[in-house]
Amino acid sequence: VTYHVVKHDRIGIIGENGAGKSTLLNVLAGQLSPTEGNLTIGQTVRFGFFTQQLPAFDENQRVIEYVQEHGAYVTNQFGRTVSASQLLEQFLFTEEMQWTYIYKLSGGERRRLYLLRLLMEQPNVLLLDEPTNDLDIPTLIVLEQYLDTYQGVVLTVSHDRYFLDRVADKLFILERGTWRRYYGDYSEYLLEKSVSHTE
């Protein structure tokens, strides 16, 4: 793969299971070393890596306490200061839920809390590995709305056609040890692929 990621890039990474999609994200995040070649990361890059594995939570913490570990207030991507409680409400945690112990949360609610905490770090490059897995529809809507106004780079691995169409305008296609770029959304790619197969 030879590519120079630029500001506002919205890239979907697709391919069969085992093609190396998650591995590519792990290399970009610095969690794996490339087996060959070079990876150069700019000095101002701040990664946010939303993985398929949840972090280890302190189960006896309340939701609000977990978020406030980062700070009672946070500056959002528009430069506005919002409280941890307001941010939690944006991510569908009601005032009552904010005082719930983490051990009482469902898997989907934990994914939502993990996503919120990640976005609080204000990353300018988001790596999303199968982000739609285990997220309920309301949380997906919140994520999509956030990405609509997000000013950074997004690279996402997903099999979710609707999500890819929403967030990616170019694709990296990994297949049989090779890769290629496609400029367009996932539906356009599938249509083009089906046409070429019938010719």
Coordinates of N, CA and C in Angstrom, one line a residue:
V1 N 0.9 -1.2 0.0 CA 0.0 0.0 0.0 C 0.9 1.2 0.0
T2 N 0.7 2.1 -1.0 CA 1.4 3.4 -1.0 C 0.3 4.4 -1.1
Y3 N 0.2 5.2 -0.1 CA -0.8 6.2 0.0 C -0.4 7.3 0.9
H4 N -0.7 8.6 0.6 CA -0.5 9.7 1.4 C -1.9 10.2 1.9
V5 N -2.1 10.0 3.2 CA -3.4 10.4 3.8 C -3.4 11.9 3.9
V6 N -4.5 12.5 3.5 CA -4.6 14.0 3.6 C -5.8 14.4 4.4
K7 N -5.8 15.6 4.9 CA -6.9 16.1 5.7 C -8.3 15.9 5.0
H8 N -9.3 15.5 5.8 CA -10.6 15.2 5.3 C -10.8 13.9 4.6
D9 N -9.7 13.1 4.4 CA -9.9 11.8 3.8 C -11.0 11.0 4.5
R10 N -11.9 10.4 3.8 CA -12.9 9.4 4.3 C -12.7 8.1 3.6
I11 N -12.1 7.2 4.2 CA -11.7 6.0 3.5 C -12.4 4.7 4.1
G12 N -13.0 3.9 3.3 CA -13.6 2.7 3.7 C -12.6 1.6 3.3
I13 N -12.3 0.6 4.2 CA -11.4 -0.5 3.9 C -12.3 -1.8 3.8
I14 N -12.3 -2.4 2.6 CA -13.2 -3.5 2.5 C -12.4 -4.7 1.9
G15 N -12.9 -5.9 2.1 CA -12.3 -7.1 1.6 C -12.8 -8.3 2.4
E16 N -12.5 -9.5 1.9 CA -13.0 -10.7 2.6 C -12.4 -10.8 4.0
N17 N -13.0 -11.6 4.8 CA -12.5 -11.9 6.2 C -11.1 -12.5 6.0
G18 N -10.1 -12.0 6.8 CA -8.8 -12.5 6.8 C -7.9 -11.8 5.7
A19 N -8.4 -10.8 5.0 CA -7.7 -10.1 4.0 C -6.6 -9.2 4.6
G20 N -6.8 -8.8 5.9 CA -5.8 -8.0 6.5 C -6.3 -6.6 6.8
K21 N -7.6 -6.4 6.9 CA -8.2 -5.1 7.1 C -7.9 -4.6 8.5
S22 N -8.2 -5.4 9.5 CA -7.9 -5.0 10.9 C -6.4 -4.9 11.1
T23 N -5.6 -5.7 10.5 CA -4.2 -5.7 10.6 C -3.6 -4.3 10.1
L24 N -4.2 -3.9 9.0 CA -3.8 -2.6 8.4 C -4.1 -1.4 9.5
L25 N -5.2 -1.5 10.1 CA -5.5 -0.4 11.1 C -4.6 -0.5 12.3
N26 N -4.2 -1.8 12.7 CA -3.3 -1.9 13.8 C -1.9 -1.4 13.5
V27 N -1.5 -1.6 12.2 CA -0.2 -1.0 11.8 C -0.3 0.5 11.8
L28 N -1.4 1.1 11.3 CA -1.5 2.5 11.3 C -1.5 3.1 12.7
A29 N -2.1 2.4 13.7 CA -2.2 2.8 15.0 C -0.9 2.6 15.8
G30 N 0.1 1.9 15.2 CA 1.3 1.7 15.8 C 1.3 0.5 16.8
Q31 N 0.3 -0.3 16.7 CA 0.2 -1.5 17.6 C 0.8 -2.7 16.9
L32 N 1.1 -2.7 15.6 CA 1.9 -3.7 14.9 C 2.9 -3.0 14.1
S33 N 4.0 -3.6 13.9 CA 5.0 -3.1 13.0 C 4.8 -3.6 11.6
P34 N 5.0 -2.8 10.5 CA 4.9 -3.3 9.2 C 5.9 -4.4 8.9
T35 N 5.6 -5.4 8.2 CA 6.6 -6.5 7.9 C 7.6 -6.0 6.9
E36 N 7.2 -5.0 6.1 CA 8.2 -4.4 5.2 C 7.7 -3.0 4.8
G37 N 8.5 -2.2 4.3 CA 8.1 -0.8 3.9 C 8.2 0.1 5.1
N38 N 7.7 1.3 4.9 CA 7.7 2.4 5.9 C 6.4 3.0 6.2
L39 N 6.1 3.4 7.4 CA 5.0 4.1 7.8 C 5.4 5.4 8.4
T40 N 5.0 6.6 7.8 CA 5.4 7.9 8.3 C 4.2 8.6 8.9
I41 N 4.3 9.0 10.1 CA 3.1 9.6 10.8 C 3.5 11.1 11.1
G42 N 2.7 12.0 10.8 CA 2.9 13.4 11.0 C 3.0 13.7 12.5
Q43 N 3.7 14.8 12.9 CA 3.9 15.1 14.3 C 2.6 15.5 15.0
T44 N 1.7 16.1 14.2 CA 0.4 16.6 14.8 C -0.7 15.5 14.9
V45 N -0.4 14.3 14.4 CA -1.5 13.3 14.3 C -1.8 12.8 15.7
R46 N -3.1 12.8 16.0 CA -3.6 12.2 17.2 C -4.6 11.1 16.8
F47 N -4.3 9.8 17.0 CA -5.2 8.7 16.6 C -6.2 8.5 17.7
G48 N -7.4 8.2 17.2 CA -8.4 7.6 18.0 C -8.8 6.2 17.4
F49 N -8.5 5.1 18.1 CA -8.7 3.8 17.5 C -9.9 3.1 18.2
F50 N -11.0 3.0 17.5 CA -12.2 2.3 18.0 C -12.1 0.8 17.6
T51 N -11.7 0.0 18.5 CA -11.4 -1.4 18.2 C -12.7 -2.3 18.4
Q52 N -12.6 -3.6 18.0 CA -13.7 -4.5 18.3 C -13.7 -5.0 19.7
Q53 N -12.5 -4.8 20.4 CA -12.4 -5.3 21.8 C -12.7 -4.1 22.7
L54 N -13.5 -4.3 23.7 CA -13.8 -3.2 24.7 C -12.6 -3.1 25.7
P55 N -12.3 -1.9 26.2 CA -11.3 -1.8 27.2 C -11.7 -2.4 28.5
A56 N -10.8 -2.6 29.4 CA -11.1 -3.1 30.7 C -11.7 -1.9 31.6
F57 N -13.0 -2.0 31.9 CA -13.6 -1.0 32.7 C -13.4 -1.4 34.2
D58 N -13.5 -0.3 35.0 CA -13.7 -0.6 36.5 C -15.2 -0.7 36.7
E59 N -15.6 -1.9 36.9 CA -17.0 -2.3 36.9 C -17.8 -1.5 38.0
N60 N -17.0 -1.1 39.1 CA -17.7 -0.4 40.2 C -17.7 1.1 40.1
Q61 N -17.2 1.6 38.9 CA -17.3 3.0 38.7 C -18.7 3.3 38.1
R62 N -19.2 4.5 38.4 CA -20.4 5.0 37.8 C -20.0 5.6 36.4
V63 N -21.0 5.6 35.5 CA -20.8 6.1 34.2 C -20.1 7.5 34.2
I64 N -20.7 8.4 35.0 CA -20.2 9.8 35.0 C -18.8 9.9 35.6
E65 N -18.4 9.0 36.5 CA -17.1 9.0 37.0 C -16.1 8.5 36.0
Y66 N -16.4 7.6 35.2 CA -15.6 7.1 34.1 C -15.3 8.2 33.1
V67 N -16.3 9.0 32.7 CA -16.1 10.1 31.8 C -15.3 11.2 32.4
Q68 N -15.6 11.5 33.7 CA -14.9 12.6 34.4 C -13.5 12.4 34.7
E69 N -13.0 11.1 34.5 CA -11.6 10.8 34.6 C -10.8 11.6 33.6
H70 N -11.4 11.9 32.5 CA -10.8 12.7 31.4 C -10.9 14.1 31.7
G71 N -12.0 14.5 32.4 CA -12.2 15.9 32.8 C -13.6 16.2 33.0
A72 N -14.0 17.1 33.9 CA -15.4 17.5 34.1 C -15.9 18.2 33.0
Y73 N -15.0 18.9 32.2 CA -15.5 19.7 31.0 C -14.5 19.3 29.9
V74 N -15.1 19.4 28.7 CA -14.3 19.1 27.5 C -14.6 20.1 26.4
T75 N -13.6 20.4 25.6 CA -13.9 21.3 24.4 C -14.2 20.4 23.3
N76 N -15.4 20.6 22.7 CA -15.8 19.8 21.6 C -15.1 20.2 20.3
Q77 N -15.4 19.6 19.2 CA -14.7 19.9 17.9 C -15.1 21.2 17.3
F78 N -16.1 21.9 17.9 CA -16.4 23.2 17.4 C -15.9 24.3 18.3
G79 N -15.0 23.9 19.3 CA -14.4 24.8 20.2 C -15.3 25.2 21.4
R80 N -16.5 24.6 21.5 CA -17.4 24.9 22.7 C -17.0 24.0 23.9
T81 N -17.1 24.6 25.0 CA -16.9 23.8 26.3 C -18.2 23.2 26.7
V82 N -18.2 21.9 26.9 CA -19.4 21.2 27.4 C -19.0 20.4 28.6
S83 N -20.0 20.2 29.5 CA -19.7 19.4 30.7 C -19.8 17.9 30.3
A84 N -19.1 17.1 31.2 CA -19.2 15.6 30.9 C -20.6 15.1 30.9
S85 N -21.5 15.7 31.8 CA -22.9 15.3 31.8 C -23.6 15.7 30.5
Q86 N -23.3 16.9 30.0 CA -24.0 17.2 28.7 C -23.5 16.3 27.6
L87 N -22.2 16.0 27.6 CA -21.7 15.1 26.6 C -22.3 13.7 26.7
L88 N -22.5 13.2 27.9 CA -23.2 11.9 28.1 C -24.6 12.0 27.6
E89 N -25.3 13.1 27.8 CA -26.7 13.2 27.3 C -26.7 13.1 25.7
Q90 N -25.7 13.8 25.1 CA -25.6 13.7 23.6 C -25.5 12.3 23.2
F91 N -24.8 11.5 24.0 CA -24.6 10.1 23.7 C -25.7 9.1 24.3
L92 N -26.8 9.7 24.6 CA -28.0 9.0 25.0 C -27.9 8.4 26.4
F93 N -27.1 8.9 27.3 CA -27.1 8.5 28.7 C -27.9 9.6 29.4
T94 N -29.0 9.2 29.9 CA -29.9 10.1 30.6 C -29.2 10.5 31.9
E95 N -29.8 11.5 32.6 CA -29.2 11.9 33.9 C -29.2 10.7 34.9
E96 N -30.3 9.9 34.8 CA -30.3 8.8 35.7 C -29.3 7.7 35.4
M97 N -29.1 7.5 34.1 CA -28.1 6.5 33.6 C -26.7 6.8 34.0
Q98 N -26.4 8.2 34.0 CA -25.1 8.6 34.3 C -24.6 8.2 35.7
W99 N -25.5 7.9 36.6 CA -25.2 7.5 37.9 C -25.2 5.9 38.1
T100 N -25.4 5.3 37.0 CA -25.5 3.8 37.0 C -24.1 3.2 37.1
Y101 N -23.9 2.1 37.8 CA -22.6 1.5 37.8 C -22.4 0.8 36.5
I102 N -21.1 0.8 36.0 CA -20.7 0.2 34.7 C -21.1 -1.3 34.6
Y103 N -21.1 -2.0 35.8 CA -21.4 -3.4 35.7 C -22.8 -3.7 35.3
K104 N -23.7 -2.6 35.4 CA -25.1 -2.8 35.1 C -25.4 -2.5 33.6
L105 N -24.4 -2.0 32.9 CA -24.6 -1.6 31.5 C -24.6 -2.8 30.6
S106 N -25.4 -2.7 29.5 CA -25.4 -3.8 28.5 C -24.2 -3.6 27.6
G107 N -23.9 -4.6 26.8 CA -22.8 -4.6 25.9 C -22.8 -3.4 24.9
G108 N -24.0 -3.1 24.4 CA -24.2 -1.9 23.5 C -23.9 -0.6 24.2
E109 N -24.4 -0.5 25.5 CA -24.2 0.7 26.2 C -22.7 0.9 26.6
R110 N -22.0 -0.2 26.8 CA -20.5 -0.1 27.1 C -19.8 0.3 25.8
R111 N -20.2 -0.2 24.6 CA -19.6 0.3 23.4 C -19.8 1.8 23.2
R112 N -21.0 2.2 23.5 CA -21.3 3.7 23.4 C -20.5 4.5 24.3
L113 N -20.3 4.0 25.6 CA -19.5 4.7 26.5 C -18.0 4.8 26.1
Y114 N -17.5 3.7 25.6 CA -16.1 3.6 25.1 C -15.9 4.5 23.9
L115 N -16.9 4.6 23.0 CA -16.8 5.5 21.9 C -16.8 7.0 22.4
L116 N -17.6 7.3 23.3 CA -17.7 8.7 23.8 C -16.3 9.1 24.5
R117 N -15.8 8.2 25.3 CA -14.5 8.5 25.9 C -13.4 8.7 24.9
L118 N -13.4 7.8 23.8 CA -12.5 8.0 22.7 C -12.5 9.3 22.1
L119 N -13.8 9.8 21.8 CA -14.0 11.0 21.1 C -13.6 12.2 21.9
M120 N -13.7 12.1 23.3 CA -13.3 13.1 24.2 C -11.8 13.5 24.0
E121 N -11.0 12.5 23.5 CA -9.6 12.8 23.4 C -9.3 13.7 22.2
Q122 N -10.3 14.0 21.4 CA -10.2 14.9 20.3 C -9.1 14.4 19.3
P123 N -9.3 13.2 18.8 CA -8.4 12.7 17.8 C -8.6 13.4 16.4
N124 N -7.5 13.6 15.6 CA -7.7 14.1 14.3 C -7.6 13.0 13.2
V125 N -7.4 11.8 13.6 CA -7.5 10.6 12.7 C -8.2 9.6 13.5
L126 N -9.4 9.2 13.0 CA -10.2 8.1 13.6 C -10.0 6.8 12.8
L127 N -9.7 5.8 13.5 CA -9.6 4.5 13.0 C -10.7 3.7 13.6
L128 N -11.6 3.2 12.7 CA -12.9 2.5 13.2 C -12.8 1.1 12.7
D129 N -12.8 0.1 13.6 CA -12.7 -1.3 13.2 C -14.1 -1.9 13.5
E130 N -14.9 -2.1 12.4 CA -16.2 -2.7 12.5 C -17.0 -1.9 13.6
P131 N -17.2 -0.6 13.4 CA -17.8 0.2 14.4 C -19.3 -0.1 14.6
T132 N -20.0 -0.7 13.6 CA -21.4 -0.9 13.7 C -21.7 -2.2 14.5
N133 N -20.7 -3.0 14.7 CA -21.0 -4.2 15.5 C -21.4 -3.8 16.9
D134 N -22.5 -4.4 17.4 CA -22.9 -4.2 18.8 C -23.4 -2.7 19.1
L135 N -23.5 -1.9 18.1 CA -24.1 -0.6 18.4 C -25.5 -0.6 18.0
D136 N -26.4 -0.1 18.9 CA -27.8 0.0 18.5 C -28.1 1.1 17.5
I137 N -29.2 1.2 17.0 CA -29.6 2.2 15.9 C -29.4 3.6 16.5
P138 N -29.9 3.9 17.7 CA -29.8 5.3 18.2 C -28.3 5.7 18.3
T139 N -27.4 4.8 18.7 CA -26.0 5.1 18.9 C -25.4 5.3 17.5
L140 N -25.8 4.5 16.6 CA -25.2 4.6 15.2 C -25.6 6.0 14.6
I141 N -26.8 6.5 14.9 CA -27.2 7.8 14.4 C -26.3 8.9 15.1
V142 N -26.1 8.7 16.4 CA -25.2 9.7 17.1 C -23.8 9.7 16.4
L143 N -23.3 8.5 16.2 CA -21.9 8.4 15.6 C -21.9 9.0 14.2
E144 N -22.9 8.7 13.4 CA -23.0 9.3 12.0 C -23.1 10.8 12.0
Q145 N -23.9 11.3 12.9 CA -24.0 12.8 13.1 C -22.7 13.4 13.5
Y146 N -22.0 12.7 14.4 CA -20.7 13.2 14.8 C -19.7 13.3 13.6
L147 N -19.7 12.2 12.8 CA -18.8 12.1 11.6 C -19.2 13.1 10.5
D148 N -20.5 13.4 10.4 CA -20.9 14.4 9.4 C -20.2 15.7 9.6
T149 N -19.9 16.1 10.8 CA -19.3 17.4 11.1 C -17.8 17.3 11.5
Y150 N -17.3 16.1 11.5 CA -15.9 15.8 12.0 C -14.9 16.4 11.0
Q151 N -13.9 17.1 11.5 CA -13.0 17.8 10.6 C -11.7 16.9 10.3
G152 N -11.6 15.8 10.9 CA -10.4 15.0 10.7 C -10.5 13.9 9.6
V153 N -9.6 13.0 9.7 CA -9.5 11.8 8.7 C -10.3 10.7 9.4
V154 N -11.0 9.9 8.5 CA -11.7 8.7 9.0 C -11.2 7.5 8.1
L155 N -10.7 6.5 8.7 CA -10.5 5.2 8.0 C -11.3 4.1 8.8
T156 N -12.2 3.5 8.0 CA -13.1 2.5 8.7 C -13.1 1.2 8.0
V157 N -13.0 0.2 8.8 CA -13.2 -1.2 8.3 C -14.7 -1.6 8.6
S158 N -15.4 -2.0 7.6 CA -16.8 -2.3 7.8 C -17.3 -3.2 6.7
H159 N -18.3 -4.0 7.1 CA -19.1 -4.8 6.1 C -20.5 -4.1 5.9
D160 N -20.7 -3.1 6.6 CA -22.0 -2.4 6.6 C -22.2 -1.5 5.5
R161 N -22.9 -1.9 4.5 CA -23.1 -1.1 3.3 C -23.6 0.4 3.5
Y162 N -24.6 0.4 4.4 CA -25.2 1.7 4.6 C -24.2 2.7 5.3
F163 N -23.5 2.1 6.3 CA -22.6 2.9 7.1 C -21.4 3.4 6.2
L164 N -20.9 2.5 5.4 CA -19.8 2.9 4.5 C -20.3 4.0 3.5
D165 N -21.5 3.9 3.0 CA -22.0 4.9 2.1 C -22.1 6.3 2.8
R166 N -22.4 6.2 4.1 CA -22.6 7.4 4.9 C -21.2 8.1 5.2
V167 N -20.2 7.3 5.4 CA -19.0 7.9 5.9 C -17.7 7.9 5.0
A168 N -17.8 7.1 3.9 CA -16.6 7.0 3.1 C -16.9 7.4 1.7
D169 N -15.9 8.1 1.1 CA -16.1 8.5 -0.3 C -15.0 7.9 -1.2
K170 N -14.1 7.1 -0.6 CA -13.2 6.3 -1.4 C -12.9 5.0 -0.6
L171 N -12.5 4.0 -1.4 CA -12.3 2.7 -0.8 C -10.9 2.2 -1.0
F172 N -10.4 1.5 0.0 CA -9.2 0.6 -0.2 C -9.8 -0.8 -0.3
I173 N -9.5 -1.5 -1.4 CA -10.1 -2.9 -1.6 C -8.9 -3.9 -1.4
L174 N -9.0 -4.7 -0.4 CA -7.9 -5.7 -0.2 C -8.5 -7.0 -0.6
E175 N -7.7 -7.6 -1.5 CA -8.1 -9.0 -2.0 C -6.9 -9.7 -2.5
R176 N -6.8 -11.0 -2.0 CA -5.8 -11.9 -2.5 C -4.4 -11.3 -2.4
G177 N -4.1 -10.6 -1.3 CA -2.7 -10.1 -1.2 C -2.4 -8.8 -2.0
T178 N -3.4 -8.3 -2.6 CA -3.2 -7.0 -3.4 C -4.2 -6.0 -2.8
W179 N -4.0 -4.7 -3.2 CA -4.9 -3.7 -2.8 C -5.1 -2.7 -4.0
R180 N -6.2 -2.1 -4.1 CA -6.5 -1.1 -5.0 C -7.4 0.0 -4.5
R181 N -7.3 1.2 -5.1 CA -8.2 2.3 -4.6 C -9.4 2.4 -5.5
Y182 N -10.5 2.8 -4.9 CA -11.7 3.1 -5.7 C -12.3 4.4 -5.2
Y183 N -12.5 5.3 -6.2 CA -13.0 6.7 -5.8 C -14.5 6.6 -6.0
G184 N -15.2 6.7 -4.9 CA -16.7 6.6 -4.9 C -17.1 5.9 -3.7
D185 N -18.5 5.7 -3.5 CA -18.9 5.1 -2.3 C -19.1 3.6 -2.5
Y186 N -19.5 2.9 -1.5 CA -19.6 1.4 -1.5 C -20.7 0.9 -2.5
S187 N -21.8 1.6 -2.5 CA -22.9 1.2 -3.4 C -22.5 1.3 -4.9
E188 N -21.7 2.4 -5.2 CA -21.3 2.6 -6.5 C -20.3 1.5 -6.9
Y189 N -19.4 1.1 -6.0 CA -18.5 0.1 -6.2 C -19.2 -1.3 -6.5
L190 N -20.2 -1.6 -5.7 CA -20.9 -2.9 -5.8 C -21.6 -2.9 -7.2
L191 N -22.2 -1.8 -7.6 CA -22.9 -1.7 -8.8 C -21.9 -1.9 -10.0
E192 N -20.8 -1.2 -9.9 CA -19.8 -1.3 -11.0 C -19.3 -2.8 -11.1
K193 N -19.1 -3.4 -9.9 CA -18.6 -4.7 -9.8 C -19.6 -5.7 -10.5
S194 N -20.9 -5.5 -10.1 CA -21.9 -6.4 -10.7 C -22.0 -6.3 -12.2
V195 N -21.9 -5.0 -12.7 CA -21.9 -4.8 -14.1 C -20.8 -5.5 -14.8
S196 N -19.6 -5.4 -14.3 CA -18.4 -6.0 -14.9 C -18.5 -7.5 -14.9
H197 N -19.2 -8.1 -13.9 CA -19.3 -9.5 -13.8 C -20.3 -10.0 -14.8
T198 N -21.2 -9.2 -15.2 CA -22.2 -9.7 -16.2 C -21.8 -9.4 -17.6
E199 N -20.8 -8.6 -17.8 CA -20.3 -8.4 -19.2 C -19.5 -9.6 -19.8

